[in-house]
mmCIF file of C-alpha atoms in Angstrom:
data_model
loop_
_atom_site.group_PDB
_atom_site.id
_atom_site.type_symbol
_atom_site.label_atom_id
_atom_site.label_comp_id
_atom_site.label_asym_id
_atom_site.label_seq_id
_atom_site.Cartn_x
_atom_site.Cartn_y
_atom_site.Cartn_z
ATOM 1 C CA UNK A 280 -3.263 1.185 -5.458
ATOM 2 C CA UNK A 281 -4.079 4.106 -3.242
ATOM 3 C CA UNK A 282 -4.968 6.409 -6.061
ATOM 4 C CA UNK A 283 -6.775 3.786 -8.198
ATOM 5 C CA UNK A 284 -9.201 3.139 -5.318
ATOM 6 C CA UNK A 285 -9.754 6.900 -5.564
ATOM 7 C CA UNK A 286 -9.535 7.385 -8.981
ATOM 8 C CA UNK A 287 -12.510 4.600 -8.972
ATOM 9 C CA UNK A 288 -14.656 5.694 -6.267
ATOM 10 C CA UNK A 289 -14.788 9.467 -4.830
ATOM 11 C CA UNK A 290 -16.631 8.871 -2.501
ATOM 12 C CA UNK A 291 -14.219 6.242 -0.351
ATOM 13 C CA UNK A 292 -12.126 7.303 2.370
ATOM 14 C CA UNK A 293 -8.910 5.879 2.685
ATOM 15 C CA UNK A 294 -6.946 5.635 5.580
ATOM 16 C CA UNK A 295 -2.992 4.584 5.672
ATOM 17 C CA UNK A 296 -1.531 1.995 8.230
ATOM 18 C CA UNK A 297 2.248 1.529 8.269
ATOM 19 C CA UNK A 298 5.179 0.979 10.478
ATOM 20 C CA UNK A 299 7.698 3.537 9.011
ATOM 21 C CA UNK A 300 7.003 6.850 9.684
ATOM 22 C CA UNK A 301 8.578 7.705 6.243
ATOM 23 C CA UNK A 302 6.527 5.568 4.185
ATOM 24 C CA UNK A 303 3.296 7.712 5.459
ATOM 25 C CA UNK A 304 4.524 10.665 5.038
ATOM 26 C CA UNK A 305 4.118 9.531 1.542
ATOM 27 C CA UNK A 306 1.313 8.094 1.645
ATOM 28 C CA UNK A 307 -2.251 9.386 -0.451
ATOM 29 C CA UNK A 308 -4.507 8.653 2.134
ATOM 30 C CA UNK A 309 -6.454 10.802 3.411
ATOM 31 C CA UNK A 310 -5.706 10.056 6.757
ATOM 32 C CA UNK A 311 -2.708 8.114 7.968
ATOM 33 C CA UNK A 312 -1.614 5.852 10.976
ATOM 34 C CA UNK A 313 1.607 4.239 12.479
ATOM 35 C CA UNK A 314 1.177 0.928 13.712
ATOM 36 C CA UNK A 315 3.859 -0.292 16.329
ATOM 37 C CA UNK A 316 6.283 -3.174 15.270
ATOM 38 C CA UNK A 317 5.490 -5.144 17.743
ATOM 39 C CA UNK A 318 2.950 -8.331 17.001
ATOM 40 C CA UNK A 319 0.901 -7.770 19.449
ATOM 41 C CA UNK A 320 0.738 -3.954 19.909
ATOM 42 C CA UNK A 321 0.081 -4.014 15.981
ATOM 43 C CA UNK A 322 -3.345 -6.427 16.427
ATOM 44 C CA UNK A 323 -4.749 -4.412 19.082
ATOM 45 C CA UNK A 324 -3.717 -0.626 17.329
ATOM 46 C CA UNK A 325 -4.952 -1.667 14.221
ATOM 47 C CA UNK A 326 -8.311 -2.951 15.590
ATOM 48 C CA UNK A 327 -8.521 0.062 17.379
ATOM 49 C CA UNK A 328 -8.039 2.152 14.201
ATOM 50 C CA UNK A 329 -10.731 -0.306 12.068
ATOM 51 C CA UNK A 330 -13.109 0.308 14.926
ATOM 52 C CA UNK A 331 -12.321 4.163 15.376
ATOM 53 C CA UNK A 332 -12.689 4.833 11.490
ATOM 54 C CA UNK A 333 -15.433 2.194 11.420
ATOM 55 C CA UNK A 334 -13.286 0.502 8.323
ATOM 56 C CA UNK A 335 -15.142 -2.226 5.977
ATOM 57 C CA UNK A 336 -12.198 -3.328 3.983
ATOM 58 C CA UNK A 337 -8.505 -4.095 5.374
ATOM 59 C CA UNK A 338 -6.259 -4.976 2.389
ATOM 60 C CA UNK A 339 -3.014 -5.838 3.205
ATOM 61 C CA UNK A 340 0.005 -5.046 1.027
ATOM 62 C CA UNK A 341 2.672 -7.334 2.078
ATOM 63 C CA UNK A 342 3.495 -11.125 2.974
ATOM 64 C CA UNK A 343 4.335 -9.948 6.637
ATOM 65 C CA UNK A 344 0.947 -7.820 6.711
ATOM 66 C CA UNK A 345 -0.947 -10.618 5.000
ATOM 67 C CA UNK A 346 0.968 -13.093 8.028
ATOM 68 C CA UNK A 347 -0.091 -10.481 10.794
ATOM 69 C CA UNK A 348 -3.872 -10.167 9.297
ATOM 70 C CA UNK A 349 -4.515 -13.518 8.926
ATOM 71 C CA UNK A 350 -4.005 -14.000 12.771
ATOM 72 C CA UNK A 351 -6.626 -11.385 13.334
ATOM 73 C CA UNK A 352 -8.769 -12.841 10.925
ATOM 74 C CA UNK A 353 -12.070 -13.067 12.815
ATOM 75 C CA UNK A 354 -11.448 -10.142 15.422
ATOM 76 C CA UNK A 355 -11.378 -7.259 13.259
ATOM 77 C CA UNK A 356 -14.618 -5.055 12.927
ATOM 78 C CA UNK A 357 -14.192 -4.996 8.898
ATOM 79 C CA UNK A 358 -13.467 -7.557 6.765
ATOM 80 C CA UNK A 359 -10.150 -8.545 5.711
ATOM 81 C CA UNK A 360 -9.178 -9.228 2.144
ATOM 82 C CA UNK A 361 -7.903 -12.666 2.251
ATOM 83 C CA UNK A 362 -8.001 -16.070 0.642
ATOM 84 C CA UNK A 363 -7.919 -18.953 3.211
ATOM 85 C CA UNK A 364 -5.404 -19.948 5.983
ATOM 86 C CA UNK A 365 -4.588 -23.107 4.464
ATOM 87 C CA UNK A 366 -3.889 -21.044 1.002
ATOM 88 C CA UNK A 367 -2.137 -18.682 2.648
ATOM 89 C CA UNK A 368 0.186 -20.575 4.337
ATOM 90 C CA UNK A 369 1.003 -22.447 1.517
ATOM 91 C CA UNK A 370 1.732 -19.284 -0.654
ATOM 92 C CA UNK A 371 3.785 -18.108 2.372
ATOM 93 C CA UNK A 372 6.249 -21.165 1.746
ATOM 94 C CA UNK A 373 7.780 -20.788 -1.664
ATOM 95 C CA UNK A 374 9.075 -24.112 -1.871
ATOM 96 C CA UNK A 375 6.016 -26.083 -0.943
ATOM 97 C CA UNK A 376 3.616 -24.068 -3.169
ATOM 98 C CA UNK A 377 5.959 -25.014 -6.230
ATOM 99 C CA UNK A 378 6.172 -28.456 -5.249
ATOM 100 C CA UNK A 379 2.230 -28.763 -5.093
#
């Protein structure tokens, strides 16, 4: 997704957020950042980070991250890319989002 963005747009910076320090070394980005495993440690690096960078867009790539976002929702200098609580917590539940 990394590269796309890129490929798309030249002139976007993209900076890397993870929790393994493996998984950044990896990463694209142009600039990278670990983000502790702990809940609340993670809110209050990563809003550092979206401040320090001055970030518009956070996009989160998994459920967890889309979980730990939408709890920040609101408190983040940059938008987050997210449908609603209520539609995220029903995707979040398998079971009830087949049954509805």
């Amino acid at each position: 997704m990394l590269r796309s963005l890129h490929a798309g747009d030249r002139s976007l910076t993209i900076i890397g957020c993870n929790q393994s320090p493996f998984l950044l070394k990896k990463s694209p980005a142009e600039r990278n950042y670990l983000l502790p495993l702990s809940t609340r440690a993670f809110g209050e690096a990563l809003r550092r980070i979206v401040e320090t960078e001055r970030i518009d867009l956070v996009i989160p790539t998994t459920d967890t991250d889309v979980r730990r976002l939408n709890r920040l929702r609101g408190r983040l200098a940059g938008c987050t890319f997210l449908p609603s609580s209520r539609l995220i917590e029903r995707c979040q539940d398998k079971y009830a989002l087949t049954e509805f």
